[in-house]
Amino acid sequence: MEFNELRVADLLHGADYNPEQWLDRPDILAKDIELMKEAHCNVVSIGMFSWSMLEPEEGVYQFEWLESVINNLFDHGIYTILSTPSGARPPWLAQKYPEVLRVEKNRVRNLFGLRHNHCYTSPIYRDKVAQINGELAKRFANHPGVILWHLSNEYGGECHCPLCQEAFRQWLKDKYQTLDALNQAWWTTFWSHRYTSWDQIESPALHGEMMLHGLNLDWYRFVSHQTLDFVKWEKESVKSYNPHLPVTINMMYYFYGINYFDTKDLIDVVSWDSYPVWHKAGTTDLDIGCDTAMMHDLMRSIKNKPFLLMESTPSMTNWQNVAKLKKPGMHMLSSMQAIAHGSNSVQYFQWRKSRGASEKFHGAVIDHYGKSDTRVFREVSELGIRLEQLSPLTKTCNQAQVAILFDWENRWAIDDMQGPRNIGMHYKETVQQHYKALWKLGTSIDFIDMNSDISSYQIVIAPMMYLLRNNFEQKLKAFVEAGGTLVTTYWSGIVNETDLCYLEGTPHGLMDVLGLRSEEIDGLFDGETNSASPTTSSWLTKDKTYTCSQLCDLIIPSTAQTLMTYNEDFYQNKPALTVNSFKEGHAYYIATRFEDDFYDEFYTQLLKETKIYRPLDIPLPEGVIVTYRDGYLFLQNFNHHEVTLSALPTTYQLIDSNQDIYHDFILQPFEVIIIHE
Ligand code: GLA
Ligand code: ZN
């Protein structure tokens, strides 16, 4: 399989470059190139916010400055990722065509301002974007220095304008065909909501309809669909000039509004912008590292191919509550972590700090000071040198035997459902608890959604699989029948694709696979806990009791074996963890939300039982994580202190230095070493 979609064989290192801010300073533009070389950068992303400098008046294009910048970069061995400018439109466009501005949920149209403030449905906006994109593509799509299209910037948001309402109704007509089908799917007879004409349907609004879960869910789907339809529109506008030049979109941290799995066949390369709050008081860098690792794995899983780290900060992030500096070493660790999880790049926002406007204090490679003798610049260059030695990685990708379900539609439905816990179901956090245990064990993990093919995995973990769609329960059944191991939890198989509750027992379609039926679920207040202990037949440590909270499912086993039981309340001694043998495979049911320690023990045992590959299967110091990318092992120290690797089984040579390491090797704070398996 070809993993690298780009025609550059090296890992990429570079930044968002916004030279249009400095066109009156040729000295600065020249200095930029010099410093990029010094920082071992080989790529920049240009143009995401250049519209008003590219088309200062309607139909008047001035591309000379851009061409000269791209040529100059290329002459110095620096590639360009070229952005389409649709993420922020110039004032003249909004003034002349108000329909391009977004209408909020309250049905009030926004004024010109900010960015990402446009309607994805508006034919005028689409036309204007296609025109400038076409001009850019005509001029640059075959330029030898341009290696990738960066479509717009961080797509997101929703618009409730009349054009979007009409498009939503059309989308519903295509989906349901008849109003009867829609009324049935949304259960509108309740509260006398039956629609008798399509134009009675309105997007959800705080001063209108908000309680119809089927409508809310379809609106989420429509917004995601409409945004991706706009992506498709932009893609077509640039591809016609060179179909071989790949496209990417830069995605955002667990972004809610777009089902990112649906970009799989739409874009050529996945990329995302990562701004973790490292060194945050009250949490650990290990926890922040876990949250970031999961997002990297999610990104890689969309196409099962390497992704790009399109943006990150070399120092601080000015829009966060507190702009913490990355402590010395953290830049190396956070960047190498991305590479370990499958990134083929480390890029920054932005190359040079702006002099004015909203991001003038955001971290950048070049500070206002303008020279290279800064701590940040040194750390960036050190990373650049290291990345140059890791080019063979672009031919590799992480492979996993374990998959975790993180389904966007399930996420939307869970957050909207009213009961059993309106103070928080915590879907993402729950998924992350499972992930964290496996991440600490060094296991490679893919993410899947309900459209994914799961047949190649050995373990599938599907926490809180509330909504079932696309016959996913049948896929799971076939998976277990064929010998797979399924782990699922409370609040699974409750509703169908349009949020209608299943009749005749839950978890729907899986009661035989799991050997049980869920009868009731108890919600717990924040701070309230129960606990559970292993039964005598369990393979968990017998004298261990694990605290549980939030939700306690009361299940009735048929063929399932009980591995743990609750200790308190009227459901004391009822099952809290079960396993069922089904044909060639096994299915576990975790009936409640346990504390982290439970998942550590459960997955340690499960990996042994299922003989899943664990790289460097030795005890590692707390806070040291090993990540495996196709033969390369990345050992990462998330501690603020040094640790000793005392049990290395053999001598290893560090990939990017001539040094050998063996037992009692000391890892410095935030140090990352890379060795071959
Ligand atoms: C986002 C945007 C960038 C910039 C950075 C700052 O990722 O894409 O344009 O605003 O945030 O962190
Ligand atoms: Zn609109």
XYZ file of C-alpha atoms and ligand atoms in Angstrom, residues 99-103 109 118-122 158-165, ligand 2:
20
model
C -26.623 36.615 1.480
C -23.092 35.275 1.942
C -23.232 36.167 5.647
C -24.379 33.585 8.116
C -27.713 33.632 9.929
C -28.050 37.690 10.052
C -20.432 32.603 5.659
C -23.252 30.455 4.366
C -22.208 27.171 2.766
C -25.434 27.045 0.757
C -25.384 30.525 -0.791
C -23.986 26.398 10.811
C -26.262 28.798 9.045
C -30.046 29.142 9.461
C -30.759 31.445 6.513
C -33.726 30.892 4.189
C -31.437 29.231 1.626
C -30.221 26.759 4.235
C -33.793 26.064 5.413
Zn -27.275 29.814 4.892
